[in-house]
Every structure is written in C-alpha cells, then in structure tokens.
Coordinates of C-alpha atoms (C1' of nucleotides) in Angstrom, one line a residue:
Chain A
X1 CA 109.0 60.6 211.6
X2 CA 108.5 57.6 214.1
X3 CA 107.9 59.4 217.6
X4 CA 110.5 61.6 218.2
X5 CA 108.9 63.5 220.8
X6 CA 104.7 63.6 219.9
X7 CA 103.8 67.0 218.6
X8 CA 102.7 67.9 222.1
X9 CA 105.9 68.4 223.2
X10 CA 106.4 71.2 220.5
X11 CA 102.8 72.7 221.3
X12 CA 104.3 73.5 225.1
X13 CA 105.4 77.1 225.7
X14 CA 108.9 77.5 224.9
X15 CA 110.3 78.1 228.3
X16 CA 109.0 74.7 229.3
X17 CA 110.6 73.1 226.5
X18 CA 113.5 74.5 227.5
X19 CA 113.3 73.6 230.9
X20 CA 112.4 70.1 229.8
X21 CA 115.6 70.1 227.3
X22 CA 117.6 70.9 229.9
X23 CA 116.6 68.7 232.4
X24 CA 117.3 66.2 230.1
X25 CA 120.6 67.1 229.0
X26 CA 121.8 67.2 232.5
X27 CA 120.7 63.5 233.2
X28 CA 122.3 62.3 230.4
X29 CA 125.1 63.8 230.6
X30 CA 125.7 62.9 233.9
X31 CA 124.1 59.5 233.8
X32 CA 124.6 57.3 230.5
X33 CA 121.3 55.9 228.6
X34 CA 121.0 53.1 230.7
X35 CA 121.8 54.6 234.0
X36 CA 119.8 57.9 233.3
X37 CA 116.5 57.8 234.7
X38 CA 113.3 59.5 234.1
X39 CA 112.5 60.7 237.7
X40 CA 115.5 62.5 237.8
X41 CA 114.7 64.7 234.6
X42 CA 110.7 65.1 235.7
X43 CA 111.8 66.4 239.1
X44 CA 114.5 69.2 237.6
X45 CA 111.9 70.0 235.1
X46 CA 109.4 70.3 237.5
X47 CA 106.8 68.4 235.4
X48 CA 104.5 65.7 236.7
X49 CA 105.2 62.5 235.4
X50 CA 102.1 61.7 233.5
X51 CA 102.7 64.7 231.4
X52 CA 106.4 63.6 230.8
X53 CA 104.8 60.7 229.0
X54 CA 102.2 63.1 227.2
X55 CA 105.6 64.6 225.5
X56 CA 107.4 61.0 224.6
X57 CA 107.4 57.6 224.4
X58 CA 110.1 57.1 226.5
X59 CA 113.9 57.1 227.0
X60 CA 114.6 56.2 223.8
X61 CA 112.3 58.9 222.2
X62 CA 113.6 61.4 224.2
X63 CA 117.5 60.2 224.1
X64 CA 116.6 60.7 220.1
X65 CA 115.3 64.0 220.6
X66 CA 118.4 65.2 222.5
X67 CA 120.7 63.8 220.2
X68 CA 119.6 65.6 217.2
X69 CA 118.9 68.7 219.2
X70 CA 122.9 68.8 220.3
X71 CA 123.4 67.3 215.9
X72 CA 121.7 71.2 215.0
X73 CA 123.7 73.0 217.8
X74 CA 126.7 71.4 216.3
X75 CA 125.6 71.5 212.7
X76 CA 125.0 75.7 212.8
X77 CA 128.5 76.1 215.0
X78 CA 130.4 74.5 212.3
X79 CA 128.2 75.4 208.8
X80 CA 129.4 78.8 208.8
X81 CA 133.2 77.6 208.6
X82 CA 133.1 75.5 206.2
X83 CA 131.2 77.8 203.7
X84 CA 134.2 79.9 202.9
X85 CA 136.8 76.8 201.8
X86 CA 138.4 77.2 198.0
X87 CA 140.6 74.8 198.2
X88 CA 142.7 74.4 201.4
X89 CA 145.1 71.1 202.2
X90 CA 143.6 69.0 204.2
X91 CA 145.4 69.5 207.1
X92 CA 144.3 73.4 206.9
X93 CA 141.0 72.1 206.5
X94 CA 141.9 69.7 209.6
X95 CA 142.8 72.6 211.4
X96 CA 139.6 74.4 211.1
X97 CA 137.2 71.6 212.1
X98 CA 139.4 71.2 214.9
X99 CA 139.6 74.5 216.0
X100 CA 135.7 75.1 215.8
X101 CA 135.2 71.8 217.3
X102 CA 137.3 72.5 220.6
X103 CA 135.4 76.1 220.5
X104 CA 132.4 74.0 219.9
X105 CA 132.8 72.1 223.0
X106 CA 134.5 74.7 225.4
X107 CA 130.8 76.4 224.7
X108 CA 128.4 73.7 225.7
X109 CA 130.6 71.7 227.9
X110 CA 127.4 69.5 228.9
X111 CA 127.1 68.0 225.3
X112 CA 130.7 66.8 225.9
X113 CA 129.9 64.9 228.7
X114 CA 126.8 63.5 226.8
X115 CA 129.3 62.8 223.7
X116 CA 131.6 60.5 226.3
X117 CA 128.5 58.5 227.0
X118 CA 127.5 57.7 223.2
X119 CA 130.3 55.2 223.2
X120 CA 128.9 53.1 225.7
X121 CA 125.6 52.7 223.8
X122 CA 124.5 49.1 222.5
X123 CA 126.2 48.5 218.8
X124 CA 122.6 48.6 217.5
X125 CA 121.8 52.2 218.7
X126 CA 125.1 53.4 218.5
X127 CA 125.3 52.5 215.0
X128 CA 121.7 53.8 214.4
X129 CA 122.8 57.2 215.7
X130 CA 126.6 57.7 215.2
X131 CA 127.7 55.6 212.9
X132 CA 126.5 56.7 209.3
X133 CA 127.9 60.1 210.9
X134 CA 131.1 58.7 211.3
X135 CA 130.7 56.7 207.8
X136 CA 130.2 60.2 206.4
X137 CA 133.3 61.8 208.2
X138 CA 135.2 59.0 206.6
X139 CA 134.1 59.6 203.2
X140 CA 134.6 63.4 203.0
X141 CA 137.7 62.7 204.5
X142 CA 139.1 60.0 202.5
X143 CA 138.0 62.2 199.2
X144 CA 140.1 65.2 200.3
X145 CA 142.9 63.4 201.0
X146 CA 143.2 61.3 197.4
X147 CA 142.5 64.6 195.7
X148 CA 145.2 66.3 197.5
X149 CA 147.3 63.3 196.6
X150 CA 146.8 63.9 192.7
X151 CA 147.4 67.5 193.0
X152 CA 151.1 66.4 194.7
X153 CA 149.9 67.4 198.0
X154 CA 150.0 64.4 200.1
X155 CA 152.4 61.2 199.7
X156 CA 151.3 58.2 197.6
X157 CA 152.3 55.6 200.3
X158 CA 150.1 57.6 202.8
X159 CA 147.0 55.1 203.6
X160 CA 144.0 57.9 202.8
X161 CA 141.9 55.1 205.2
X162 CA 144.1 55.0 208.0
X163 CA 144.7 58.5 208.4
X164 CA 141.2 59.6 208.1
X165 CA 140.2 56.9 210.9
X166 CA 143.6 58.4 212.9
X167 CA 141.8 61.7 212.3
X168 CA 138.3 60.8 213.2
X169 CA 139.7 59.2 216.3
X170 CA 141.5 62.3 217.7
X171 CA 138.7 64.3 216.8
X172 CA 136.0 62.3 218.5
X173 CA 138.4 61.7 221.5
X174 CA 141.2 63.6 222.2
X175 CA 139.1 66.6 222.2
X176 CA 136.9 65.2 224.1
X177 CA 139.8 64.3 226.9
X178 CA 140.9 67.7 227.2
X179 CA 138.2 68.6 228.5
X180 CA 137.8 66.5 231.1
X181 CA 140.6 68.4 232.8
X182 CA 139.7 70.8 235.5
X183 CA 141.1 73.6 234.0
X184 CA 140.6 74.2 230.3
X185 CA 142.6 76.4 228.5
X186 CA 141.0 77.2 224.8
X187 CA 144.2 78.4 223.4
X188 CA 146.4 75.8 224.8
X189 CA 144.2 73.2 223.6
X190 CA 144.2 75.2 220.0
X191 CA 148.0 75.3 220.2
X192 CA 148.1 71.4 221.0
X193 CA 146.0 71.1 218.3
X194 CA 148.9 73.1 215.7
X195 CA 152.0 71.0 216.9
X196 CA 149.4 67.4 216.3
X197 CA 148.8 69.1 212.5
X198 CA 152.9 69.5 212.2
X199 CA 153.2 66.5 213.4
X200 CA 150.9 64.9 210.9
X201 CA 152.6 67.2 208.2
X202 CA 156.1 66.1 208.8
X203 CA 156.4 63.3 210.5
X204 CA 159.0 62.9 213.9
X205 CA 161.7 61.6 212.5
X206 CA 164.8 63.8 211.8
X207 CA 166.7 64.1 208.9
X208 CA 165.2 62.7 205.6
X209 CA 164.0 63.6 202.5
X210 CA 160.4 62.8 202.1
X211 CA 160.4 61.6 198.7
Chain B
X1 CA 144.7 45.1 250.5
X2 CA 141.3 46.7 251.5
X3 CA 138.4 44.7 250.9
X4 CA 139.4 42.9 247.3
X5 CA 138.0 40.2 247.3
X6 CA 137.4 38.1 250.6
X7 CA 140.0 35.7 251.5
X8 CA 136.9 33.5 251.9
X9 CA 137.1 33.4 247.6
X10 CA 140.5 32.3 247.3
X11 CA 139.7 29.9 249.5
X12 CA 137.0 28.1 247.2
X13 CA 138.0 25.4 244.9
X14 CA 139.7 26.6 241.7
X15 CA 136.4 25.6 239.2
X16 CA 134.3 27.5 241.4
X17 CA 136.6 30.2 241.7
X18 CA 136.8 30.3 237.8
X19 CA 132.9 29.7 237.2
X20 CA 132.2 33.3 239.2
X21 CA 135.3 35.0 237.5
X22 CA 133.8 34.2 234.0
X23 CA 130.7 35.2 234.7
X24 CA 131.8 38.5 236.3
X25 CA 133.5 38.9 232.8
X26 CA 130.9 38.2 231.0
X27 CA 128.6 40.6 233.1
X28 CA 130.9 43.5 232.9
X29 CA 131.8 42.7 228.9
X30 CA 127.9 43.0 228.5
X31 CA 127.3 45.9 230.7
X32 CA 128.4 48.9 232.0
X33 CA 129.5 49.1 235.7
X34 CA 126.7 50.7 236.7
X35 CA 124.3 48.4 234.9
X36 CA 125.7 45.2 236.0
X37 CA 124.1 43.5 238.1
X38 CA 124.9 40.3 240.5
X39 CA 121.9 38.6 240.2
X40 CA 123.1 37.9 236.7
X41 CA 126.6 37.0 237.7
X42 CA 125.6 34.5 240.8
X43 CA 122.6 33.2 238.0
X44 CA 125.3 32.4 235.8
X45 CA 128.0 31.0 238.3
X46 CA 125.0 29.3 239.8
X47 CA 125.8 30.3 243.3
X48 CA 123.4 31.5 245.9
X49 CA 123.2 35.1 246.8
X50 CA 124.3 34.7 250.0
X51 CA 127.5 32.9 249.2
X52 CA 128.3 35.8 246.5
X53 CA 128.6 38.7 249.3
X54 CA 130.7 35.9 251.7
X55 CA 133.3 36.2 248.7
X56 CA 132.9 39.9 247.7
X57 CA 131.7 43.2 249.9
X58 CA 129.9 44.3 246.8
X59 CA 129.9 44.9 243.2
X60 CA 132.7 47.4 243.5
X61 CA 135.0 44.8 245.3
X62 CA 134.1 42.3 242.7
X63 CA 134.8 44.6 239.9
X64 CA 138.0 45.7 241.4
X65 CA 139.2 41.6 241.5
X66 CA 138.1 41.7 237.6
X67 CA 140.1 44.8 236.8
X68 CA 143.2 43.1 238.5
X69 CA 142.6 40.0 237.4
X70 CA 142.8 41.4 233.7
X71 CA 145.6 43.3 234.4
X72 CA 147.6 40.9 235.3
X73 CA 147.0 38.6 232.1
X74 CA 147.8 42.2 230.1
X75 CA 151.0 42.2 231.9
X76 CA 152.0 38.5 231.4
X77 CA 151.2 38.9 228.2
X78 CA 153.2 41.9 227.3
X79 CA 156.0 41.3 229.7
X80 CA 157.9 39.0 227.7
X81 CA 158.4 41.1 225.2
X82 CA 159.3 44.2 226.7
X83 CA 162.5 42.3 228.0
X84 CA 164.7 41.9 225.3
X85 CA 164.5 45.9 224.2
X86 CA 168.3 47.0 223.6
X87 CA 168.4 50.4 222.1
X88 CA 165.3 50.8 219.4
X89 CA 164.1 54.3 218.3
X90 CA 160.1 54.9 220.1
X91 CA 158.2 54.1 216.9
X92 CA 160.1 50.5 217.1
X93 CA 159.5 50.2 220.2
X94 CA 155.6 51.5 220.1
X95 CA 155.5 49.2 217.1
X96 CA 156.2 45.9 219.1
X97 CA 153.5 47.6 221.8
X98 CA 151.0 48.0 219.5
X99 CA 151.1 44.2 217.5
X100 CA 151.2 42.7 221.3
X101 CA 148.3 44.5 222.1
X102 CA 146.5 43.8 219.1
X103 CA 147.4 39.8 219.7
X104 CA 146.0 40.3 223.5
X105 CA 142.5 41.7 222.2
X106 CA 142.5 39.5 219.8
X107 CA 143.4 36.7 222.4
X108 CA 140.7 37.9 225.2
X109 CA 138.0 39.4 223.4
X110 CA 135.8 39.5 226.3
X111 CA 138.5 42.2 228.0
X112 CA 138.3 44.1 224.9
X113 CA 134.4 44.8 225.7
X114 CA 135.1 45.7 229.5
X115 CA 137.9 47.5 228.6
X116 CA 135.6 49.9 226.4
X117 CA 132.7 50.3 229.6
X118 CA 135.6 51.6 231.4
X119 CA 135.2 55.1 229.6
X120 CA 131.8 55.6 231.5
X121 CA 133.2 54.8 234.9
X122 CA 132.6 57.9 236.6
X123 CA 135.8 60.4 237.3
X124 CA 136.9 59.5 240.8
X125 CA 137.0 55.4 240.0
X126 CA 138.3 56.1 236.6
X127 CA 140.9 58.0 238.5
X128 CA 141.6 55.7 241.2
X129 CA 141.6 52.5 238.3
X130 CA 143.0 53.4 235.1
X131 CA 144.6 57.2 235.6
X132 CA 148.1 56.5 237.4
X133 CA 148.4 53.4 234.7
X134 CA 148.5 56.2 231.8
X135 CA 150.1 58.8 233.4
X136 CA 152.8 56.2 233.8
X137 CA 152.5 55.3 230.5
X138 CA 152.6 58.6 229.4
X139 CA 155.7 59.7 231.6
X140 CA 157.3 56.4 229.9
X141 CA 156.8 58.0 226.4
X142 CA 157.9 61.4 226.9
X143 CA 161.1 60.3 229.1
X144 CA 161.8 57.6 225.8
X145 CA 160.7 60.3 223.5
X146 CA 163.3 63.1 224.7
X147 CA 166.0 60.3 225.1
X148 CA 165.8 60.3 221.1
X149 CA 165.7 63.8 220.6
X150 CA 169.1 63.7 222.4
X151 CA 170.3 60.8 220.2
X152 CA 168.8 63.2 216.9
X153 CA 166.3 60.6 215.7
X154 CA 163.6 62.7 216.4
X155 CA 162.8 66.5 215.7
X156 CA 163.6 68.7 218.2
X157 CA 159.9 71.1 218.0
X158 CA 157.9 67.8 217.8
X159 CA 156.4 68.2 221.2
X160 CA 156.2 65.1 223.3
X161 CA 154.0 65.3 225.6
X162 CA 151.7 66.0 222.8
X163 CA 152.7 63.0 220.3
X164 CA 152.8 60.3 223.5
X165 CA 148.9 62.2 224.5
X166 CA 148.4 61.2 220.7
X167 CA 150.1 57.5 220.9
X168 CA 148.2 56.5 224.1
X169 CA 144.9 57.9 222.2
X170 CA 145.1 55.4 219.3
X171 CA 146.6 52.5 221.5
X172 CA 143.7 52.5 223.7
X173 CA 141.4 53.5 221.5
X174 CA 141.4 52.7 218.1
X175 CA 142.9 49.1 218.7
X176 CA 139.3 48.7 220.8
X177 CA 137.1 50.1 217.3
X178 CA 138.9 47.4 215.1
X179 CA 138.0 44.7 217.4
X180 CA 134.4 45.8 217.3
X181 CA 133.9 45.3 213.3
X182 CA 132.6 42.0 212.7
X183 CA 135.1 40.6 211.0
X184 CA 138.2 40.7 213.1
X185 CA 141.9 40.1 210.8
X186 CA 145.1 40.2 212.9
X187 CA 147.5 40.7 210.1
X188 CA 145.2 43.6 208.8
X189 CA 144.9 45.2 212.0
X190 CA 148.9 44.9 212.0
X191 CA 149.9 46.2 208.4
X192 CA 147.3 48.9 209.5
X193 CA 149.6 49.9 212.6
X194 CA 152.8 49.8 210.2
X195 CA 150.9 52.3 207.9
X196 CA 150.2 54.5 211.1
X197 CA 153.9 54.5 211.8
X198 CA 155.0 55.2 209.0
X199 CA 152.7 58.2 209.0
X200 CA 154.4 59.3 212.1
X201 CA 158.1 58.6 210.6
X202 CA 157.6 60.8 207.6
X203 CA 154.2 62.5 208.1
X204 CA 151.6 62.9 205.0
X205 CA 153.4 65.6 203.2
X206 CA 155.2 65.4 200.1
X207 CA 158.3 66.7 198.8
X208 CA 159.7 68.4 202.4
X209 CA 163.3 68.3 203.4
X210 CA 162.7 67.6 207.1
X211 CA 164.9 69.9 209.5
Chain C
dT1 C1' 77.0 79.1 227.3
dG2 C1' 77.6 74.2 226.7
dA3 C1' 79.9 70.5 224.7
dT4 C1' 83.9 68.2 223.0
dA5 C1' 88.7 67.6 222.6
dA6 C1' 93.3 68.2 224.4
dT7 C1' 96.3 68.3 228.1
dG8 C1' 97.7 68.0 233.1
dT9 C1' 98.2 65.1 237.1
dG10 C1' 99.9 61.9 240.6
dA11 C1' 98.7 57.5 242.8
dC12 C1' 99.6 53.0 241.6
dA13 C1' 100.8 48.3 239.7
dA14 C1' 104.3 45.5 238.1
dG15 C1' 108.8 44.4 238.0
dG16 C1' 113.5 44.5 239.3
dT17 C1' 117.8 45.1 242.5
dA18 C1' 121.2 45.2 246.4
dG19 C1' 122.4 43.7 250.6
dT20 C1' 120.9 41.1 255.1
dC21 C1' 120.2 37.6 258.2
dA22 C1' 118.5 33.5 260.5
dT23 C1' 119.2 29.0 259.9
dA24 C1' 121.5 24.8 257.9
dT25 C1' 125.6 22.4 256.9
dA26 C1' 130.3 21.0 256.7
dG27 C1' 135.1 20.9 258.5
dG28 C1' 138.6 20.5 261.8
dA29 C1' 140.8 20.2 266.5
dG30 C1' 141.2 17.9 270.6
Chain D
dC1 C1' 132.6 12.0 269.3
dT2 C1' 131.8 16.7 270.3
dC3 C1' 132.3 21.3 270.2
dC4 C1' 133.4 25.4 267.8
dT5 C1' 134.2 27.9 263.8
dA6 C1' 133.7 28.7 258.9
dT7 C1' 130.9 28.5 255.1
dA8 C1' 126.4 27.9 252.4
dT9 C1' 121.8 29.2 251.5
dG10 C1' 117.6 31.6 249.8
dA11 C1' 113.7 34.1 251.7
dC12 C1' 113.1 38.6 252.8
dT13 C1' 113.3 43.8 253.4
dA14 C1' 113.7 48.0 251.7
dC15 C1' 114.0 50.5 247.9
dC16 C1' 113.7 52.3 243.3
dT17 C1' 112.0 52.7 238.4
dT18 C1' 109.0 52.6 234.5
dG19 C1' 104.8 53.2 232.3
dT20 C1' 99.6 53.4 233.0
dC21 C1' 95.2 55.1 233.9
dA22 C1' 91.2 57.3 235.9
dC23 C1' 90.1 61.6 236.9
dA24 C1' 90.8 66.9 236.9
dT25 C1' 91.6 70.9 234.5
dT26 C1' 91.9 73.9 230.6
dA27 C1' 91.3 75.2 225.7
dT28 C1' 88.4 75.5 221.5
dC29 C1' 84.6 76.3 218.9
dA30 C1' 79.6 76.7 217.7

DNA sequence: TGATAATGTGACAAGGTAGTCATATAGGAG
DNA sequence: CTCCTATATGACTACCTTGTCACATTATCA
C-alpha cells in the first residue's frame, strides 16, 4: 500500500484514467524503464505535467501501477480456464495455459512488447516484481508433475525441476518471440504449440521403449 | 567496413586499446544500449572525450566493435570443438554445444550480462546484429535435424523447425538465467543439460512404444 | 455566499548527456 | 631543424529530463 498511484489518480474521471493508462502503456512498451520517459506519456495523455505528479510519485510508482494493471488483465483471461481442471496430465494442462496464453497475447499485443522489456529490469526490481511470480509457476508446476509421476504418468528419471524451468522458459519466451513476427497467425502458433507438447510427450528419438 | 571503429583505435598502443575495450564492457554489461553512456566509458578508460570520438563515430560504432569483439572470443572458443564432429546424432552434437557454451559464460561472465541487454535492442539493430546469426543457426539445425530423420534416429512427425526454434530458445536463453543465480556451479549447470537431453531423447511420458 | 480544501497548471531549477571544435602536442619525412 | 600531418584534449554548445513550486482554478460544505 506504499504509493502505487495516490488515490488521486483513482478520483479522476475514468476516461482520463484511461487515457493516462494508455499513454503509459505505449511508452513502456515502446521504450524500457529506463529509456521510457515521462514527457512522452504527459504529452499523449494530454495532461500537464504538474498534474502527472499529482497522480504518482514517479516512474517507479507508475511502472508498478502498469505492471499489476496488465497482472489483472492476465489474471481474469486465464482464471476462467483453469476453473474447470479434474485432473488432466500435465502436459494437457500445459496445453491450456499455452493456448490461452498465446490468445492472451495475440489480444493485447502491447503488454507483449512491455513483457520483452521486464527482462532488462535491474535484478532488484525484476525480482521484486517477477520473480516470486515465476517462483510460484515453478511450484505449481513442479507439484503436478511429481503427482503425475506417482500416478505412473510421467517417468521417474524425468527431472520435475528441469522441465518445469524448460516449461517456464518457453512460456515466458517463445511465445513471446512469435509474436514479434510481422505476421501472426493464432492457429499456427497453437499448432506449434501441439507438436512442442508431442515432443515433450515422446521424445525425438525413434525406436525405443520408454521404460 | 563502414565506420567500426576508426583505424585511429587500432592504432593506439595495445593497454590503451584494452583499457577502453574493458570499460565499454563493463558499460554495456551494466546497462542497456540505450542507457549507456560514454562519459562513463572514457571516465573509466580515463581518456578525454575528445580522444573517445577520434577512435569511434559514436556509441553505435563503439558498440558494434564490442559485439564483434565478443563474437570473436565465442567463436575461438567454440571452434575447436566443432572440428573433430564425425557422424554424432543432433542431441550429441547439441550436447557438446551446450557444455561449451556453458564453460564460455562461465569463462566471460561480463558477455553473459551484455549478451542479455541485447533482447531490448530495438528490431532493426537486433536484426542487423544478432538475426542472420540465428537464422543460421537455425537453418544448421533443421538441415542436421532432417539428415537424421533420413538415417531413422529421429521421428519422422517431430517437426524441426519447431524443436531447433525450441533448442536455440533454451541455448540462448536459459544458459543466461543460470548464470544470473548467485551461486554459479559448472558441473550442475552441465548434469542439468544431460537431464534436458534426455527429456528430448525419450520425452516425459511413461510406458509408450515410440513409433 | 464565503471560506477552506483539493486539484490543475506550466515555468523553472538542477542535473545530466552527446557530439564539436579550437587549440596544443607529438611524430615523421626530407 | 622545419614543416606538415596525425593525434590529444577538455571547455563548450545545444539539448533533454525529472521533479518542484507558486499560483490559478474548481469543488465542497456550512
């Protein structure tokens, strides 16, 4: 309950907000933390900049107050999926975060572009605002994959750590990459995202018995 | 042979030479491209700014000579080994890839940190720097990739563009993320990439006859 | 209506950066 | 030794950015 943004900022008319918000989302998704600058966002939002600091602290606070506002929009695309799950294989359950996810960011292809920055934050504030997510992801993950192990789902040998981190990592990234493309193709990207699931399911090599 | 760097810079003694190239490191290992700045770089080389922009046009042409200059080492480094390949199935040869590259990161740290601002590069210089290396690298992989489908080592519906997209992920990727943790162990980081291949040999699921 | 609190506003100070340029110095050729 | 060229140097210009602050405007309530 630090700063992020002074109550101010949610006493403005809504339509302000928004064009606030939006100012800001183009900066920084354009421009990383560092680079992004202030003027910028108080010139698209057509406020004056005295009342730009009526609203927050500063970068930071508003950098904060973007971040959580794409967390919700990401939060409420995804909650409704995951309601539904008995008990699926990981991978199905793979499958559906993945799916959403690309849907997720074919929709707001500006909080993509704002998700490539993060990585370039300072350790401190990257950790402070990504990392226990990521933590989290790990957790959930690693969980559902030992379970599926004792129910003679997944191999023993499998390494529930390094899988989870390979999965994180593609879903963080690769998605992320395919959109970087000029022309984006939702079902082609769903369709790569099938064959990397068989590919985690079976492996590439020909020929063997998985024992 | 545009611009990079002057010939006025090869021209200085080799100390000198060396005392600006370490501090452009450094620079670029701390920040970004954008938030770099020379007056931190001819601080630390203890030049005067004058004498910087006789050696380089700008920060551009400097950064160019630092991307170069690493890519070079990279190549030294992993040239060697790529020599002496006869005939080994991709995930032998990806293996001996992957332990070079985690002893070069482990090697140059500093690279490791640039290598990671490189993600926030904008699009054209991104392009123009890294792109045709990974669409080489990528072209490599599939060409290597179908070469063992025809031998039958590997499963004709595994798609390869897709699993080289995936290899190339984690190579440039998640060997940066272990070199970030605190508490950097080579022969962990390597039994971690043998757990990851063996993933892709068999894949995660039990009890399959593979086709 | 009049007073008090909340918010709006933009000029401004303080600080920082990139790249230039006039001048000083050193090096080399004849 | 002298002239000419290459290099060294740092003060300086032009520019940009953040956050502040005194003052203007609007809302609230008695």
């Amino acid at each position: 309950m630090d700063t992020i943004p002074k109550k101010t900022f949610f006493n403005l008319d809504s339509e302000k907000q928004q064009r606030i918000t939006d100012a800001a989302l183009n900066e920084f998704a354009l421009r990383s933390y560092e680079e992004a600058n202030i003027s910028n966002i108080i010139k698209d939002a057509k406020i004056p900049r005295g009342s730009f600091y009526q609203y927050f602290e500063n970068k930071l606070d508003l950098y904060k107050y973007v971040f959580d506002y794409i967390k919700e929009k990401k939060m409420n695309f995804l909650g409704n999926d995951l309601k539904n799950i008995d008990d699926l294989p990981f991978l199905e359950i793979f499958r559906l975060l993945y799916h959403q996810g690309v849907k997720f960011s074919y929709t707001y292809p500006l909080f993509v572009q704002i998700g490539k920055h993060m990585f370039n934050l300072k350790k401190d504030m990257y950790d402070e605002l990504v990392g226990n997510g990521l933590k989290l992801a790990k957790e959930y993950y690693v969980g559902y994959l030992e379970a599926d192990k004792l129910k003679g789902r997944i191999r023993e040998d499998v390494d529930s750590s390094i899988f989870a981190d390979i999965v994180i990592e593609l879903t963080t990234n690769i998605a992320l990459e395919g959109f970087l493309e000029s022309d984006i193709d939702l079902d082609k990207m769903v369709s790569k995202a099938d064959s990397l699931i068989n590919i985690f399911k079976k492996g590439i090599e020909k020929g063997d018995l998985n024992v």
